[in-house]
Amino acid sequence: MRLSRYVFLLVGVLLLGAFASTSAQEKVTIKYAFWGNPLAIGVEEDILNEFHKEHPRIQVEPVAVAYADYHTKLLTMIAGGLAPDVMRIDSYYFADFMDAGALMPIDEYIQRDGIDLGLYYEVGLPDSSHNGKMYGLPWGTAPLYFAYNIKMFEDAGVKPPEVGWTWEDFVEAARSIARGTGIERRYAFGAPFTVIVYILPFIWSAGGDLFDVTRTKFTLDEPQTLARLNELGKFMQEGVFANPFELPSEEAVTRLFSQNLIAMRQAAAIEVLSMQQIEGLNFDVIHWPTGKDVPQTTVVKSNTVGISISTKYPEEAWTFLKFLRAPGGPGDYLYAKAKRIPPTSKIPELWDLYVDPTKPPKSIKEVTELISSKYGRTLPLRKGWLEIEGILIPALQKVWSGQASAEEAIATVKPEIESIMKAKR
């Protein structure tokens, strides 16, 4: 009788073990949200395919959204209880996502699996941390380059920008390049001006900023800043800059840049990648024009990829995040090989993969390092950035079109912006 009981217990243990083994092999599906154009989505698909080969039990379902709508849609999904398990977040909006309690801290995973944060470029880490804890791993730590069309400079007989060039150098070159009428018009500079980051390099070179050093005071109404905003509006009205209302996206800027109709532009890594695919387009990158005693005028920023606080599969989400963004991991090499983003980690082999010596821009590695060491500047990010931007951009559009002076436009929105800043300290 006793032997029968032991046999029964042994069979039960074996069955439980078999059940546990089967459960461990059950497939899990998680969602990964990111933004990007078709080129970017293709790269992400390649990374997902490699991940699925290595981790067949975890199925990652991509949620790809155009950048213009991405963060608004993501916040809506989170509010509705439909947050993706893993999500990329632009640093512009990181504070807002933290305010919404959207991400889980990942320090325990980092320590447990020995992720060496020292291998990342230091400038990328603050945009993944909050109150001393890490809520994501850096993605896309890089400058927002100043790109210029070499042919258009040559055709106008204008010397290309050199290291250390100034706002005055930029204005002289811009007025020399802008020419023609109608469909033959050649513009010196073009940008949609739909987000604050298009404006800040020009403001910084004037000695101004969006906020004071504590990020508690709105400062776009300072005299030198208002003068620069009015100057930008004048350039647009005179046709030195392309009409921003006719440039709904960076893709539109890329098209005119490649057609030798816009000579200078802002270019993130994805725009560099897009322009490299255009046969015959010769361009290079440099830091943004500097100001008097203000060399740091080029935006250097990062983004983060984090895990939703509400995920049902934190271990699987971490497994994917580690594959995607751990320094020196598969994702790091796949992104560099695809030229999608400049290396986020300080690993020399990544630059060897990223730089294509047969395609422009020829000096991207050297310029990137130069910007990081001398000409780069991080954004004055804070809570409410998304709301402030939503109020400020329409006001500035009146300056661009000549409907209002910068003084009038900023005075109109300042009380509302200050109210947001006070409510979201």
XYZ file of C-alpha atoms in Angstrom:
425
model
C 0.000 0.000 0.000
C 2.834 2.339 0.978
C 4.672 1.473 -2.279
C 1.570 2.316 -4.312
C 1.378 5.702 -2.626
C 5.026 6.435 -3.468
C 4.456 5.401 -7.075
C 1.437 7.703 -7.249
C 3.445 10.618 -5.834
C 6.304 9.962 -8.238
C 3.942 9.943 -11.206
C 2.397 13.179 -9.953
C 5.788 14.878 -9.687
C 6.731 13.741 -13.194
C 3.445 15.021 -14.600
C 3.904 18.368 -12.873
C 7.420 18.595 -14.272
C 6.193 17.808 -17.753
C 3.436 20.423 -17.419
C 5.921 23.044 -16.225
C 8.253 22.220 -19.109
C 5.397 22.540 -21.593
C 4.283 25.842 -20.060
C 7.809 27.194 -20.251
C 7.799 26.539 -23.975
C 4.483 28.222 -24.656
C 4.799 31.113 -27.054
C 4.326 34.627 -25.749
C 3.406 37.617 -27.917
C 4.529 41.104 -26.945
C 4.089 44.382 -28.789
C 6.908 46.766 -29.698
C 6.053 50.350 -30.704
C 8.365 52.588 -32.715
C 8.248 55.341 -35.314
C 9.839 55.563 -38.738
C 9.516 55.822 -42.494
C 9.627 52.719 -44.770
C 13.424 52.514 -44.590
C 13.322 52.486 -40.806
C 10.545 49.916 -40.661
C 12.576 47.617 -42.893
C 15.482 47.734 -40.476
C 13.210 46.955 -37.538
C 11.804 43.953 -39.402
C 15.319 42.629 -39.959
C 16.030 42.964 -36.241
C 12.774 41.219 -35.321
C 13.562 38.356 -37.684
C 16.951 37.850 -36.028
C 15.375 38.014 -32.583
C 12.751 35.411 -33.480
C 15.490 33.060 -34.684
C 17.279 33.349 -31.358
C 14.147 33.433 -29.193
C 11.442 31.447 -31.014
C 9.231 31.324 -27.913
C 8.782 35.131 -27.903
C 6.837 36.633 -30.772
C 7.272 40.396 -31.126
C 4.452 42.197 -32.900
C 5.555 45.576 -34.351
C 3.431 48.699 -33.884
C 4.836 51.186 -36.419
C 3.466 54.734 -36.541
C 4.589 57.816 -38.497
C 6.576 60.114 -36.235
C 4.151 63.069 -36.461
C 1.381 61.030 -34.818
C 3.460 58.621 -32.785
C 3.655 60.056 -29.273
C 0.075 61.299 -29.201
C -1.151 57.862 -30.267
C 1.105 56.157 -27.731
C -0.205 58.277 -24.854
C -3.747 57.538 -26.001
C -3.010 53.788 -26.024
C -1.534 54.005 -22.535
C -4.526 55.940 -21.201
C -6.837 53.322 -22.721
C -5.011 50.388 -21.140
C -3.561 49.255 -24.472
C 0.082 50.144 -23.913
C 2.612 48.161 -25.992
C 4.956 46.026 -23.905
C 8.097 47.707 -25.253
C 8.095 51.230 -26.619
C 10.538 53.717 -28.078
C 10.151 57.249 -26.701
C 11.703 60.418 -28.077
C 13.557 62.344 -25.398
C 11.373 65.384 -26.127
C 8.517 63.578 -24.440
C 10.277 61.343 -21.900
C 9.304 63.559 -18.935
C 5.653 63.457 -19.986
C 5.693 59.676 -20.182
C 7.290 59.507 -16.743
C 4.619 61.869 -15.457
C 2.023 59.453 -16.848
C 3.697 56.543 -15.025
C 4.092 54.693 -18.310
C 7.391 52.842 -17.810
C 8.784 50.383 -15.293
C 12.259 50.796 -13.735
C 14.748 48.285 -15.108
C 17.713 48.685 -12.726
C 17.286 45.173 -11.296
C 17.445 43.650 -14.773
C 20.481 45.767 -15.679
C 22.350 44.679 -12.555
C 21.252 41.054 -12.773
C 22.420 40.659 -16.372
C 25.551 42.780 -16.070
C 24.669 45.506 -18.582
C 27.628 47.926 -18.617
C 26.097 51.413 -18.834
C 29.608 52.855 -19.131
C 29.751 51.587 -22.711
C 27.054 54.064 -23.783
C 27.886 57.620 -24.781
C 27.206 59.536 -21.576
C 24.949 62.125 -23.230
C 22.391 59.419 -23.943
C 21.899 58.203 -20.378
C 19.942 61.151 -18.865
C 17.174 60.667 -21.424
C 16.628 57.136 -20.090
C 16.766 57.907 -16.362
C 14.453 59.566 -13.869
C 15.040 60.271 -10.171
C 18.141 58.118 -10.166
C 16.563 55.076 -11.806
C 16.812 53.734 -15.351
C 13.544 53.396 -17.235
C 14.958 52.394 -20.592
C 18.099 51.845 -22.643
C 19.428 54.581 -24.990
C 18.512 54.566 -28.657
C 19.844 56.908 -31.329
C 22.236 59.098 -29.318
C 23.406 61.496 -32.026
C 23.491 65.117 -33.190
C 20.815 66.719 -35.303
C 23.293 67.552 -38.046
C 23.436 70.646 -40.219
C 23.506 69.228 -43.760
C 24.436 71.176 -46.874
C 24.122 70.492 -50.599
C 27.637 70.697 -52.040
C 26.478 71.322 -55.637
C 24.331 74.298 -54.640
C 27.241 75.904 -52.815
C 29.489 75.344 -55.830
C 26.900 76.689 -58.285
C 26.516 79.859 -56.211
C 30.282 80.265 -55.830
C 29.933 80.096 -52.043
C 32.542 78.466 -49.845
C 31.112 75.487 -47.927
C 30.780 75.795 -44.128
C 33.922 75.205 -42.107
C 34.422 74.151 -38.523
C 33.752 77.119 -36.260
C 31.492 78.963 -38.716
C 29.166 81.588 -37.239
C 25.642 82.956 -37.621
C 27.083 85.805 -39.689
C 28.753 83.274 -42.002
C 25.430 81.477 -42.346
C 23.530 84.659 -43.209
C 26.120 85.668 -45.819
C 25.989 82.239 -47.449
C 22.187 82.109 -47.301
C 21.706 85.458 -49.017
C 24.227 84.497 -51.711
C 22.572 81.156 -52.467
C 18.907 82.224 -52.484
C 17.985 83.266 -56.034
C 15.512 82.842 -58.884
C 11.732 83.016 -59.023
C 8.809 80.622 -59.264
C 9.720 77.001 -59.871
C 13.322 78.088 -60.462
C 13.644 79.533 -56.958
C 16.670 78.294 -55.012
C 16.262 78.438 -51.249
C 19.119 78.677 -48.795
C 17.449 76.764 -45.974
C 14.357 74.636 -45.517
C 12.566 73.015 -42.581
C 8.942 72.324 -41.600
C 9.400 74.298 -38.346
C 6.733 72.091 -36.779
C 8.677 71.316 -33.596
C 10.785 73.381 -31.215
C 14.017 71.641 -32.158
C 14.053 73.342 -35.578
C 14.149 76.727 -33.865
C 16.463 76.247 -30.883
C 19.825 76.172 -32.746
C 19.020 79.620 -34.194
C 17.924 80.871 -30.762
C 21.029 79.487 -29.081
C 23.330 81.226 -31.569
C 21.631 84.511 -30.583
C 22.458 83.855 -26.928
C 18.898 82.935 -25.982
C 17.064 79.830 -24.864
C 13.581 78.459 -24.321
C 13.899 78.386 -20.518
C 16.339 79.634 -17.912
C 18.939 77.276 -16.429
C 16.472 75.974 -13.838
C 13.876 75.294 -16.555
C 11.254 77.043 -14.446
C 11.137 80.358 -16.342
C 10.031 80.846 -19.963
C 12.618 83.069 -21.700
C 11.672 83.374 -25.381
C 10.653 86.982 -24.720
C 14.217 88.165 -24.133
C 15.317 90.911 -26.589
C 17.993 88.941 -28.444
C 15.626 86.001 -28.863
C 12.748 88.109 -30.175
C 15.121 89.781 -32.636
C 16.272 86.386 -33.944
C 12.682 85.130 -34.313
C 11.781 88.240 -36.306
C 14.863 87.713 -38.455
C 13.830 84.126 -39.200
C 10.362 85.325 -40.169
C 11.892 87.896 -42.496
C 13.990 85.208 -44.201
C 10.856 83.157 -44.850
C 8.876 86.104 -46.186
C 11.746 87.136 -48.461
C 12.238 83.618 -49.814
C 15.701 83.138 -48.369
C 14.166 80.245 -46.428
C 11.653 77.951 -48.112
C 8.064 78.523 -47.057
C 7.592 76.170 -44.064
C 3.869 75.872 -44.818
C 4.799 74.105 -48.045
C 7.090 71.655 -46.229
C 4.787 69.358 -44.261
C 7.486 66.818 -43.465
C 11.182 66.022 -43.591
C 10.458 63.887 -46.650
C 9.370 67.057 -48.472
C 12.614 68.774 -47.449
C 14.625 65.775 -48.646
C 12.919 65.926 -52.044
C 13.755 69.605 -52.588
C 17.252 69.133 -51.157
C 17.887 66.337 -53.653
C 16.502 68.474 -56.494
C 19.032 71.223 -55.698
C 16.287 73.588 -54.574
C 17.182 73.751 -50.866
C 20.843 74.177 -49.946
C 20.854 73.675 -46.175
C 18.727 71.719 -43.734
C 18.562 69.933 -40.417
C 19.214 66.194 -40.707
C 18.717 63.518 -38.097
C 20.208 60.084 -38.720
C 17.120 58.901 -40.591
C 17.335 61.851 -42.997
C 21.026 61.112 -43.573
C 20.075 57.541 -44.405
C 17.330 58.679 -46.793
C 19.616 61.106 -48.597
C 22.304 58.449 -48.996
C 19.858 56.423 -51.089
C 19.477 59.235 -53.658
C 21.800 58.699 -56.598
C 23.912 61.714 -57.490
C 23.162 63.707 -54.345
C 26.399 65.038 -52.871
C 26.148 66.500 -49.389
C 28.045 66.789 -46.158
C 27.318 67.613 -42.521
C 28.744 70.032 -39.992
C 27.812 71.627 -36.684
C 25.206 74.411 -36.638
C 26.320 78.058 -36.952
C 27.756 79.306 -33.690
C 27.083 82.551 -31.851
C 29.319 85.035 -30.101
C 30.908 83.102 -27.234
C 28.303 80.363 -27.844
C 29.847 77.387 -29.688
C 27.253 74.899 -28.404
C 24.407 75.315 -30.898
C 23.974 71.793 -32.273
C 21.344 69.619 -30.664
C 22.742 66.339 -29.356
C 20.001 64.119 -28.107
C 19.056 60.576 -27.394
C 15.872 58.575 -27.183
C 15.000 55.608 -25.031
C 13.362 52.224 -25.363
C 11.514 51.134 -22.240
C 9.088 48.550 -20.896
C 5.464 49.332 -20.077
C 4.585 49.341 -16.390
C 1.494 47.326 -17.308
C 3.152 44.555 -19.340
C 2.060 41.031 -18.486
C 5.396 39.677 -19.678
C 8.224 41.676 -18.067
C 10.865 38.946 -18.493
C 10.081 38.492 -22.180
C 9.939 42.260 -22.704
C 13.350 42.607 -21.037
C 14.771 39.787 -23.165
C 13.746 41.684 -26.267
C 14.904 45.086 -24.946
C 18.305 43.630 -24.056
C 18.631 42.120 -27.549
C 17.595 45.430 -29.102
C 19.622 47.947 -27.092
C 22.261 46.389 -24.811
C 25.688 47.857 -25.726
C 27.514 45.558 -28.086
C 24.436 43.355 -28.432
C 22.828 42.096 -31.651
C 20.631 45.169 -32.055
C 23.602 47.509 -31.707
C 25.399 45.784 -34.575
C 22.312 45.377 -36.756
C 21.391 49.061 -36.478
C 24.949 50.109 -37.320
C 25.176 47.689 -40.236
C 21.884 49.001 -41.633
C 23.114 52.626 -41.206
C 19.859 53.327 -39.318
C 21.407 55.261 -36.422
C 24.967 56.260 -35.534
C 26.550 54.109 -32.836
C 25.022 54.666 -29.401
C 27.808 52.653 -27.765
C 31.512 53.464 -27.579
C 32.520 50.403 -29.577
C 34.882 51.207 -32.511
C 33.655 48.304 -34.647
C 30.201 49.899 -34.782
C 31.560 52.965 -36.599
C 33.282 50.653 -39.088
C 29.877 49.156 -39.840
C 28.009 52.466 -39.897
C 30.264 54.545 -42.141
C 30.089 53.769 -45.869
C 33.186 55.319 -47.495
C 31.495 55.213 -50.898
C 28.605 57.467 -49.871
C 28.255 60.934 -48.385
C 28.591 62.461 -45.914
C 32.317 61.828 -45.954
C 33.050 63.436 -42.586
C 30.171 62.150 -40.468
C 32.315 60.263 -37.927
C 34.702 63.177 -37.373
C 31.867 65.734 -37.249
C 29.905 63.597 -34.794
C 32.864 63.362 -32.444
C 33.589 67.086 -32.841
C 30.001 67.988 -31.997
C 30.044 65.676 -28.989
C 33.222 67.253 -27.650
C 32.699 70.957 -28.417
C 29.653 72.068 -30.388
C 26.879 69.900 -28.988
C 24.123 70.889 -26.581
C 21.341 68.923 -24.949
C 17.767 70.137 -25.029
C 16.181 71.919 -22.035
C 13.629 69.127 -21.664
C 11.036 69.212 -18.878
C 7.478 68.194 -18.070
C 4.904 69.734 -20.360
C 7.203 69.876 -23.395
C 4.526 68.400 -25.646
C 1.877 70.885 -24.477
C 4.237 73.857 -24.638
C 5.217 72.921 -28.169
C 1.565 72.607 -29.160
C 0.943 76.194 -28.026
C 4.188 77.779 -29.197
C 4.414 76.461 -32.773
C 1.066 77.925 -33.985
C 2.033 81.293 -32.472
C 5.375 81.265 -34.272
C 3.681 80.360 -37.533
C 2.092 83.816 -37.426
C 5.613 85.271 -37.275
C 6.729 83.128 -40.215
C 3.773 84.323 -42.320
C 4.124 87.985 -41.303
C 0.777 88.088 -39.495
C 2.415 89.055 -36.189
C 5.742 90.185 -34.808
C 7.639 87.904 -32.476
C 6.846 90.313 -29.631
C 3.115 90.002 -30.289
C 3.142 86.250 -30.801
C 5.164 85.415 -27.698
C 3.225 87.831 -25.489
C 0.001 86.096 -26.535
C 1.088 82.593 -25.506
C 3.409 83.352 -22.578
C 0.694 83.274 -19.865
C -0.603 79.886 -21.016
C 2.903 78.414 -21.252
C 3.802 79.703 -17.805
C 0.595 78.166 -16.454
C 1.628 74.754 -17.834
C 5.121 75.118 -16.380
C 3.680 75.996 -12.965
C 1.271 73.048 -13.026
C 3.998 70.618 -14.138
C 6.999 71.473 -12.038
